mmCIF file of C-alpha atoms in Angstrom:
data_model
loop_
_atom_site.group_PDB
_atom_site.id
_atom_site.type_symbol
_atom_site.label_atom_id
_atom_site.label_comp_id
_atom_site.label_asym_id
_atom_site.label_seq_id
_atom_site.Cartn_x
_atom_site.Cartn_y
_atom_site.Cartn_z
ATOM 1 C CA MET S 137 2.095 19.830 -38.084
ATOM 2 C CA ASN S 138 -0.477 21.953 -38.711
ATOM 3 C CA ARG S 139 -2.674 19.617 -36.713
ATOM 4 C CA LEU S 140 -1.347 20.172 -33.875
ATOM 5 C CA LEU S 141 -2.715 23.730 -33.867
ATOM 6 C CA LEU S 142 -6.413 22.727 -33.559
ATOM 7 C CA ALA S 143 -5.289 21.585 -30.299
ATOM 8 C CA ALA S 144 -5.758 24.973 -29.114
ATOM 9 C CA TYR S 145 -9.381 24.801 -29.781
ATOM 10 C CA PRO S 146 -12.129 23.237 -28.178
ATOM 11 C CA GLU S 147 -13.666 19.948 -29.842
ATOM 12 C CA PRO S 148 -16.962 21.265 -31.307
ATOM 13 C CA TYR S 149 -14.972 23.782 -32.801
ATOM 14 C CA ARG S 150 -12.601 21.319 -34.674
ATOM 15 C CA SER S 151 -15.474 19.019 -35.449
ATOM 16 C CA ARG S 152 -17.042 22.151 -37.281
ATOM 17 C CA GLN S 153 -14.594 24.058 -38.957
ATOM 18 C CA GLY S 154 -11.371 22.249 -38.274
ATOM 19 C CA GLU S 155 -10.475 20.908 -41.836
ATOM 20 C CA GLU S 156 -11.962 24.339 -43.470
ATOM 21 C CA LEU S 157 -8.903 25.659 -41.222
ATOM 22 C CA LEU S 158 -6.538 23.262 -42.288
ATOM 23 C CA GLY S 159 -7.285 23.687 -45.786
ATOM 24 C CA CYS S 160 -6.841 27.768 -45.925
ATOM 25 C CA LEU S 161 -3.325 27.177 -43.733
ATOM 26 C CA ALA S 162 -2.522 24.483 -47.016
ATOM 27 C CA GLU S 163 -3.666 27.472 -49.338
ATOM 28 C CA ALA S 164 -1.932 30.223 -47.454
ATOM 29 C CA TYR S 165 1.221 28.461 -46.898
ATOM 30 C CA PRO S 166 1.363 25.970 -49.680
ATOM 31 C CA GLY S 167 4.549 23.528 -49.148
ATOM 32 C CA ARG S 168 4.774 24.657 -45.577
ATOM 33 C CA SER S 169 4.317 22.075 -42.351
ATOM 34 C CA TRP S 170 4.219 24.790 -40.277
ATOM 35 C CA PRO S 171 2.731 28.709 -40.799
ATOM 36 C CA PRO S 172 5.083 31.353 -39.601
ATOM 37 C CA PRO S 173 5.369 32.814 -36.090
ATOM 38 C CA ARG S 174 2.971 35.204 -36.095
ATOM 39 C CA GLU S 175 0.001 33.451 -37.485
ATOM 40 C CA VAL S 176 0.931 30.668 -35.264
ATOM 41 C CA ALA S 177 0.444 33.424 -32.236
ATOM 42 C CA ALA S 178 -2.905 34.442 -33.806
ATOM 43 C CA LEU S 179 -4.298 31.084 -34.103
ATOM 44 C CA VAL S 180 -3.229 30.075 -30.444
ATOM 45 C CA ARG S 181 -4.739 33.266 -29.403
ATOM 46 C CA ALA S 182 -8.165 32.472 -31.312
ATOM 47 C CA GLY S 183 -7.959 28.617 -29.914
ATOM 48 C CA VAL S 184 -7.724 30.423 -26.217
ATOM 49 C CA GLN S 185 -10.323 32.585 -27.065
ATOM 50 C CA ALA S 186 -12.670 29.829 -28.169
ATOM 51 C CA ARG S 187 -12.275 27.751 -25.494
ATOM 52 C CA ALA S 188 -12.904 30.537 -22.818
ATOM 53 C CA ARG S 189 -16.147 31.565 -24.436
ATOM 54 C CA ALA S 190 -17.228 27.909 -24.595
ATOM 55 C CA VAL S 191 -16.660 27.541 -20.858
ATOM 56 C CA VAL S 192 -18.190 30.953 -20.035
ATOM 57 C CA ASP S 193 -21.373 29.593 -22.222
ATOM 58 C CA ASP S 194 -21.442 26.466 -20.707
ATOM 59 C CA THR S 195 -24.009 27.340 -17.648
ATOM 60 C CA ALA S 196 -24.170 23.588 -15.972
ATOM 61 C CA ARG S 197 -21.879 25.474 -12.963
ATOM 62 C CA PRO S 198 -21.140 29.005 -11.320
ATOM 63 C CA TRP S 199 -18.229 31.406 -12.715
ATOM 64 C CA TRP S 200 -17.021 31.211 -8.986
ATOM 65 C CA LEU S 201 -17.130 27.427 -8.595
ATOM 66 C CA ASP S 202 -14.986 26.868 -11.984
ATOM 67 C CA GLY S 203 -12.614 29.756 -10.641
ATOM 68 C CA ILE S 204 -12.426 27.470 -7.161
ATOM 69 C CA HIS S 205 -11.376 24.235 -9.216
ATOM 70 C CA LEU S 206 -9.273 26.104 -11.323
ATOM 71 C CA ALA S 207 -7.204 27.797 -8.243
ATOM 72 C CA ALA S 208 -7.549 24.161 -6.687
ATOM 73 C CA LEU S 209 -5.727 22.784 -10.163
ATOM 74 C CA ALA S 210 -2.992 25.519 -10.026
ATOM 75 C CA LEU S 211 -2.564 24.972 -6.197
ATOM 76 C CA ALA S 212 -2.091 21.424 -6.853
ATOM 77 C CA ALA S 213 0.626 21.858 -9.598
ATOM 78 C CA LEU S 214 2.309 24.249 -7.735
ATOM 79 C CA ALA S 215 2.964 22.183 -4.948
ATOM 80 C CA LEU S 216 4.247 18.793 -7.351
ATOM 81 C CA VAL S 217 6.324 21.407 -9.256
ATOM 82 C CA PRO S 218 9.624 20.801 -6.867
ATOM 83 C CA TYR S 219 9.329 16.842 -6.815
ATOM 84 C CA LEU S 220 8.744 16.087 -10.305
ATOM 85 C CA GLN S 221 12.512 14.771 -10.082
ATOM 86 C CA ASP S 222 11.742 12.679 -6.924
ATOM 87 C CA VAL S 223 8.449 11.140 -8.392
ATOM 88 C CA TRP S 224 10.012 9.971 -11.535
ATOM 89 C CA HIS S 225 13.210 8.371 -9.819
ATOM 90 C CA TRP S 226 10.589 6.794 -7.398
ATOM 91 C CA ALA S 227 8.006 5.664 -9.823
ATOM 92 C CA LEU S 228 11.058 3.956 -12.140
ATOM 93 C CA HIS S 229 13.361 2.638 -9.234
ATOM 94 C CA ILE S 230 16.361 5.222 -10.107
ATOM 95 C CA ASP S 231 18.977 6.349 -7.764
ATOM 96 C CA PRO S 232 19.777 9.534 -8.574
ATOM 97 C CA GLU S 233 22.905 9.456 -6.288
ATOM 98 C CA GLN S 234 24.600 13.042 -6.365
ATOM 99 C CA HIS S 235 21.498 14.344 -8.428
ATOM 100 C CA ALA S 236 19.301 14.142 -5.524
ATOM 101 C CA ILE S 237 17.063 17.226 -4.939
ATOM 102 C CA ALA S 238 18.606 18.591 -1.279
ATOM 103 C CA PHE S 239 18.469 15.103 0.193
ATOM 104 C CA HIS S 240 21.713 14.760 2.384
ATOM 105 C CA PHE S 241 22.147 11.018 1.353
ATOM 106 C CA SER S 242 21.740 9.375 -1.980
ATOM 107 C CA GLY S 243 19.996 6.247 -1.471
ATOM 108 C CA TRP S 244 16.264 6.841 0.287
ATOM 109 C CA TYR S 245 14.355 3.789 -0.724
ATOM 110 C CA PRO S 246 15.122 0.539 0.193
ATOM 111 C CA TRP S 247 16.422 -0.360 -3.602
ATOM 112 C CA ALA S 248 19.177 2.381 -3.346
ATOM 113 C CA GLU S 249 22.813 1.496 -2.365
ATOM 114 C CA GLY S 250 24.822 3.433 0.210
ATOM 115 C CA PRO S 251 24.222 4.181 4.130
ATOM 116 C CA THR S 252 20.932 6.469 4.146
ATOM 117 C CA ARG S 253 17.591 6.876 5.804
ATOM 118 C CA ILE S 254 15.219 4.804 4.046
ATOM 119 C CA ARG S 255 11.904 6.723 3.385
ATOM 120 C CA LEU S 256 9.030 4.538 1.756
ATOM 121 C CA LEU S 257 7.183 7.165 -0.370
ATOM 122 C CA PRO S 258 8.011 10.398 -2.424
ATOM 123 C CA TYR S 259 6.278 13.386 -0.905
ATOM 124 C CA GLY S 260 5.627 14.233 -4.184
ATOM 125 C CA LEU S 261 2.621 11.909 -4.544
ATOM 126 C CA LEU S 262 0.267 13.609 -2.520
ATOM 127 C CA PRO S 263 -0.169 16.661 -4.916
ATOM 128 C CA LEU S 264 0.269 14.235 -7.912
ATOM 129 C CA GLY S 265 -3.074 12.452 -6.323
ATOM 130 C CA CYS S 266 -4.599 16.073 -5.813
ATOM 131 C CA LEU S 267 -4.110 17.107 -8.974
ATOM 132 C CA ILE S 268 -5.093 14.058 -10.785
ATOM 133 C CA ALA S 269 -8.240 13.762 -8.646
ATOM 134 C CA LEU S 270 -9.348 17.497 -9.156
ATOM 135 C CA LEU S 271 -8.930 16.779 -13.279
ATOM 136 C CA ARG S 272 -11.577 14.525 -12.550
ATOM 137 C CA GLY S 273 -13.726 16.386 -10.693
ATOM 138 C CA ARG S 274 -13.897 14.282 -7.422
ATOM 139 C CA PRO S 275 -12.736 16.487 -4.839
ATOM 140 C CA TRP S 276 -13.505 14.455 -2.266
ATOM 141 C CA ILE S 277 -10.863 12.260 -3.238
ATOM 142 C CA ALA S 278 -8.173 15.390 -3.195
ATOM 143 C CA LEU S 279 -9.302 16.567 -0.029
ATOM 144 C CA PRO S 280 -7.700 13.798 2.276
ATOM 145 C CA ALA S 281 -4.497 14.159 -0.094
ATOM 146 C CA ALA S 282 -4.224 17.769 0.684
ATOM 147 C CA ALA S 283 -4.972 17.091 4.349
ATOM 148 C CA ALA S 284 -2.509 14.623 4.318
ATOM 149 C CA MET S 285 -0.100 17.242 2.733
ATOM 150 C CA ILE S 286 -0.792 19.479 5.535
ATOM 151 C CA TRP S 287 0.160 16.108 8.004
ATOM 152 C CA ALA S 288 3.386 15.605 6.325
ATOM 153 C CA GLY S 289 5.019 19.062 6.568
ATOM 154 C CA ALA S 290 3.583 19.552 10.216
ATOM 155 C CA THR S 291 5.585 16.457 11.333
ATOM 156 C CA THR S 292 8.539 16.648 9.101
ATOM 157 C CA HIS S 293 11.120 15.671 11.462
ATOM 158 C CA GLY S 294 12.078 11.739 12.828
ATOM 159 C CA ARG S 295 9.712 9.855 10.078
ATOM 160 C CA THR S 296 10.524 7.605 7.300
ATOM 161 C CA LEU S 297 7.244 7.225 5.469
ATOM 162 C CA PHE S 298 8.110 10.389 3.368
ATOM 163 C CA GLY S 299 11.156 11.219 5.032
ATOM 164 C CA ASP S 300 12.277 14.895 5.776
ATOM 165 C CA GLU S 301 15.105 15.790 3.742
ATOM 166 C CA GLY S 302 13.573 16.959 0.774
ATOM 167 C CA MET S 303 10.920 18.239 1.874
ATOM 168 C CA ALA S 304 13.313 20.559 4.419
ATOM 169 C CA GLY S 305 15.233 21.632 1.475
ATOM 170 C CA LEU S 306 14.547 23.986 -1.274
ATOM 171 C CA GLY S 307 11.641 24.218 -3.461
ATOM 172 C CA TYR S 308 11.897 26.905 -6.119
ATOM 173 C CA TYR S 309 8.607 28.616 -7.283
ATOM 174 C CA GLY S 310 9.792 30.664 -10.314
ATOM 175 C CA LEU S 311 10.307 34.134 -9.283
ATOM 176 C CA GLY S 312 10.191 34.400 -5.416
ATOM 177 C CA ALA S 313 11.095 32.868 -2.270
ATOM 178 C CA PRO S 314 11.192 28.539 -2.145
ATOM 179 C CA ILE S 315 8.107 27.250 -0.563
ATOM 180 C CA THR S 316 8.824 23.503 1.265
ATOM 181 C CA ALA S 317 6.161 21.213 2.488
ATOM 182 C CA ARG S 318 6.560 22.924 5.902
ATOM 183 C CA ASP S 319 5.064 25.866 4.741
ATOM 184 C CA LEU S 320 1.319 25.252 5.214
ATOM 185 C CA VAL S 321 -0.019 28.263 3.567
ATOM 186 C CA LEU S 322 0.158 26.905 0.321
ATOM 187 C CA SER S 323 -1.449 22.911 1.483
ATOM 188 C CA GLY S 324 -3.578 24.581 3.909
ATOM 189 C CA THR S 325 -5.208 26.952 1.276
ATOM 190 C CA LEU S 326 -5.240 23.760 -1.250
ATOM 191 C CA CYS S 327 -6.929 22.033 1.353
ATOM 192 C CA ALA S 328 -9.740 24.483 1.935
ATOM 193 C CA THR S 329 -10.425 24.997 -1.577
ATOM 194 C CA CYS S 330 -10.618 21.295 -2.301
ATOM 195 C CA ALA S 331 -13.336 21.412 0.960
ATOM 196 C CA VAL S 332 -15.305 24.204 -0.655
ATOM 197 C CA LEU S 333 -15.319 22.033 -3.803
ATOM 198 C CA ALA S 334 -16.494 18.620 -1.897
ATOM 199 C CA LEU S 335 -19.223 20.653 -0.216
ATOM 200 C CA CYS S 336 -20.374 22.394 -3.372
ATOM 201 C CA ARG S 337 -22.125 19.210 -5.229
ATOM 202 C CA PRO S 338 -19.075 17.732 -6.876
ATOM 203 C CA SER S 339 -21.264 16.663 -9.567
ATOM 204 C CA ARG S 340 -21.148 19.811 -11.007
ATOM 205 C CA LEU S 341 -17.421 20.345 -11.646
ATOM 206 C CA ARG S 342 -16.126 19.958 -14.728
ATOM 207 C CA ARG S 343 -14.220 16.770 -15.499
ATOM 208 C CA ARG S 344 -10.900 16.970 -17.765
ATOM 209 C CA SER S 345 -9.705 14.453 -19.982
ATOM 210 C CA TYR S 346 -6.464 12.220 -18.494
ATOM 211 C CA ARG S 347 -4.452 13.598 -21.544
ATOM 212 C CA TRP S 348 -4.334 16.776 -19.460
ATOM 213 C CA LEU S 349 -1.509 14.765 -17.610
ATOM 214 C CA ALA S 350 0.961 14.466 -20.721
ATOM 215 C CA PRO S 351 2.558 17.673 -19.817
ATOM 216 C CA VAL S 352 3.218 16.325 -15.811
ATOM 217 C CA VAL S 353 4.537 13.315 -17.401
ATOM 218 C CA LEU S 354 6.812 15.086 -19.950
ATOM 219 C CA ALA S 355 7.834 17.512 -16.755
ATOM 220 C CA MET S 356 8.434 14.783 -14.975
ATOM 221 C CA PHE S 357 10.372 13.056 -17.639
ATOM 222 C CA VAL S 358 12.468 16.097 -18.254
ATOM 223 C CA ALA S 359 13.557 16.441 -14.729
ATOM 224 C CA GLY S 360 14.244 12.913 -14.147
ATOM 225 C CA GLY S 361 15.874 12.264 -16.968
ATOM 226 C CA LEU S 362 18.203 15.309 -17.280
ATOM 227 C CA HIS S 363 18.359 15.753 -13.628
ATOM 228 C CA ILE S 364 17.209 19.112 -13.647
ATOM 229 C CA ILE S 365 16.493 19.759 -9.976
ATOM 230 C CA SER S 366 14.162 22.853 -8.646
ATOM 231 C CA VAL S 367 16.924 24.870 -7.902
ATOM 232 C CA SER S 368 18.786 25.229 -10.931
ATOM 233 C CA PRO S 369 18.685 27.828 -13.284
ATOM 234 C CA ALA S 370 17.191 25.751 -16.392
ATOM 235 C CA PHE S 371 14.294 25.114 -14.092
ATOM 236 C CA GLN S 372 13.732 28.574 -12.594
ATOM 237 C CA ARG S 373 13.717 29.888 -16.130
ATOM 238 C CA GLY S 374 11.772 27.582 -17.643
ATOM 239 C CA LEU S 375 8.845 27.746 -14.722
ATOM 240 C CA PHE S 376 8.900 31.639 -15.156
ATOM 241 C CA ALA S 377 8.370 31.110 -18.722
ATOM 242 C CA LEU S 378 5.280 29.038 -17.943
ATOM 243 C CA GLU S 379 3.978 31.357 -15.554
ATOM 244 C CA VAL S 380 4.037 34.142 -18.035
ATOM 245 C CA THR S 381 2.793 31.689 -20.571
ATOM 246 C CA ALA S 382 -0.359 31.162 -18.294
ATOM 247 C CA LEU S 383 -0.644 34.945 -17.354
ATOM 248 C CA ILE S 384 -1.272 35.588 -20.392
ATOM 249 C CA SER S 385 -3.638 32.830 -21.444
ATOM 250 C CA ALA S 386 -5.763 34.548 -18.402
ATOM 251 C CA TRP S 387 -5.699 37.881 -19.799
ATOM 252 C CA VAL S 388 -6.990 36.515 -23.666
ATOM 253 C CA ALA S 389 -9.426 34.305 -22.071
ATOM 254 C CA THR S 390 -10.571 37.707 -19.471
ATOM 255 C CA ALA S 391 -10.337 39.905 -22.416
ATOM 256 C CA ALA S 392 -12.623 37.767 -24.669
ATOM 257 C CA THR S 393 -15.359 37.082 -22.078
ATOM 258 C CA GLY S 394 -15.355 39.588 -19.498
ATOM 259 C CA ASP S 395 -15.352 36.600 -17.234
ATOM 260 C CA ARG S 396 -13.987 36.899 -13.613
ATOM 261 C CA ARG S 397 -13.489 33.046 -13.117
ATOM 262 C CA TRP S 398 -10.068 33.322 -13.937
ATOM 263 C CA LEU S 399 -9.395 36.000 -11.271
ATOM 264 C CA ILE S 400 -9.447 33.471 -8.772
ATOM 265 C CA PRO S 401 -6.617 31.200 -9.431
ATOM 266 C CA VAL S 402 -4.216 34.037 -10.251
ATOM 267 C CA ALA S 403 -5.296 35.453 -6.964
ATOM 268 C CA ALA S 404 -4.628 32.135 -4.996
ATOM 269 C CA VAL S 405 -1.055 31.792 -6.181
ATOM 270 C CA ALA S 406 -0.128 35.102 -5.888
ATOM 271 C CA ILE S 407 -1.025 34.970 -2.159
ATOM 272 C CA VAL S 408 0.434 31.864 -1.465
ATOM 273 C CA ARG S 409 3.844 32.968 -3.181
ATOM 274 C CA THR S 410 3.604 36.432 -1.445
ATOM 275 C CA GLN S 411 2.963 34.826 1.919
ATOM 276 C CA ALA S 412 6.523 33.247 1.043
ATOM 277 C CA ILE S 413 8.690 36.230 -0.034
ATOM 278 C CA VAL S 414 7.019 38.295 3.161
ATOM 279 C CA VAL S 415 8.172 35.591 5.452
ATOM 280 C CA GLN S 416 11.586 35.132 3.636
ATOM 281 C CA PRO S 417 12.477 31.529 4.911
ATOM 282 C CA ASP S 418 16.009 31.122 5.747
ATOM 283 C CA ALA S 419 16.746 29.360 2.643
ATOM 284 C CA PHE S 420 15.583 32.923 0.453
ATOM 285 C CA MET S 421 16.529 32.837 -3.268
ATOM 286 C CA GLN S 422 17.224 36.310 -4.108
ATOM 287 C CA SER S 423 16.380 35.854 -7.926
ATOM 288 C CA LEU S 424 15.164 39.170 -8.124
ATOM 289 C CA PRO S 425 14.599 42.161 -5.644
ATOM 290 C CA ASP S 426 11.753 41.602 -3.120
ATOM 291 C CA LEU S 427 10.119 44.704 -4.694
ATOM 292 C CA VAL S 428 10.128 43.612 -8.248
ATOM 293 C CA VAL S 429 9.198 40.201 -7.272
ATOM 294 C CA LEU S 430 6.145 41.623 -5.285
ATOM 295 C CA ILE S 431 5.050 43.908 -8.160
ATOM 296 C CA LEU S 432 5.336 40.726 -10.575
ATOM 297 C CA LEU S 433 2.880 39.181 -8.461
ATOM 298 C CA SER S 434 0.450 41.701 -7.852
ATOM 299 C CA ALA S 435 0.305 43.789 -11.070
ATOM 300 C CA PRO S 436 -1.765 41.041 -12.674
ATOM 301 C CA LEU S 437 -4.763 40.993 -10.653
ATOM 302 C CA PRO S 438 -5.754 44.892 -10.893
ATOM 303 C CA ALA S 439 -4.915 44.339 -14.922
ATOM 304 C CA LEU S 440 -7.297 41.246 -15.013
ATOM 305 C CA ALA S 441 -9.881 43.027 -13.124
ATOM 306 C CA PHE S 442 -9.516 46.010 -15.435
ATOM 307 C CA THR S 443 -9.776 44.075 -18.489
ATOM 308 C CA ALA S 444 -12.946 42.049 -17.237
ATOM 309 C CA GLN S 445 -14.865 45.616 -16.526
ATOM 310 C CA ARG S 446 -13.821 47.085 -19.642
ATOM 311 C CA ARG S 447 -14.935 43.929 -21.750
ATOM 312 C CA GLN S 448 -18.397 43.715 -19.971
ATOM 313 C CA GLY S 449 -18.506 47.718 -20.538
ATOM 314 C CA GLN S 450 -18.420 46.816 -24.095
ATOM 315 C CA ALA S 451 -20.653 44.095 -24.297
ATOM 316 C CA LEU S 452 -23.389 46.492 -22.605
ATOM 317 C CA ALA S 453 -22.748 49.277 -25.014
ATOM 318 C CA GLU S 454 -23.038 46.750 -28.349
#
């Protein structure tokens, strides 16, 4: 089990010092397959710092371009989250019946039973395709998918390609208001970031392994297999925990390097979700008071900026 902790470190570090680290853990905690929680937290933090330093040391691309790439990835994942169950059911030809996500009818596809409208594809395929293309550093493929998200959100009524019930229904994003496909700020911002990446020599973008899709597949399995929909308390708590973990990782990376690239994705997600709270759709979900949510969304930005400035000042002093 100790080898799982090595996944937090970049590959060059694992090849050079991985066996040494495993030996130290085996010597420090003999007979245990997993170190104490405090040691696990320290190792994961060190791994995040090592990855952050490796990213900053890579001068093949400017920091702002890498930051925009990370922002596009975060927005694509944000758009996909409410439709994880829908895509999973479509891929496996499952009729969820009463477990549908904000659909008024139980059968949506040609193989489903019961009187219903028929739609051909789940809307979630668009952000999923965008996410995969961005992971592989191919924004010219992600750009049409993001543009199709705008088109689908602007013309939701009376169509059978993506349907309209799931997109007009609730899509919950952690703390704030529901963001549906008809709210074009998310899809528009994603499309704009993809356009910038496509125009700025895409060959310079970082290409990540397909292994990064493993958490997405796991999330689809959990949402589809357990019928955890986007408005359930379990979904909301899980997404909130994931967002907190991502913010802590961004803070650790910024504190270790003083680099500002991680501010860009945090700012992009905060702006999109703050807009949804300010506009307050009809189906606004009062998970927390509005002011509390707005503070929680806006507070990380100055904190990260202060951390980056402080780290740069320390580096100059040294």
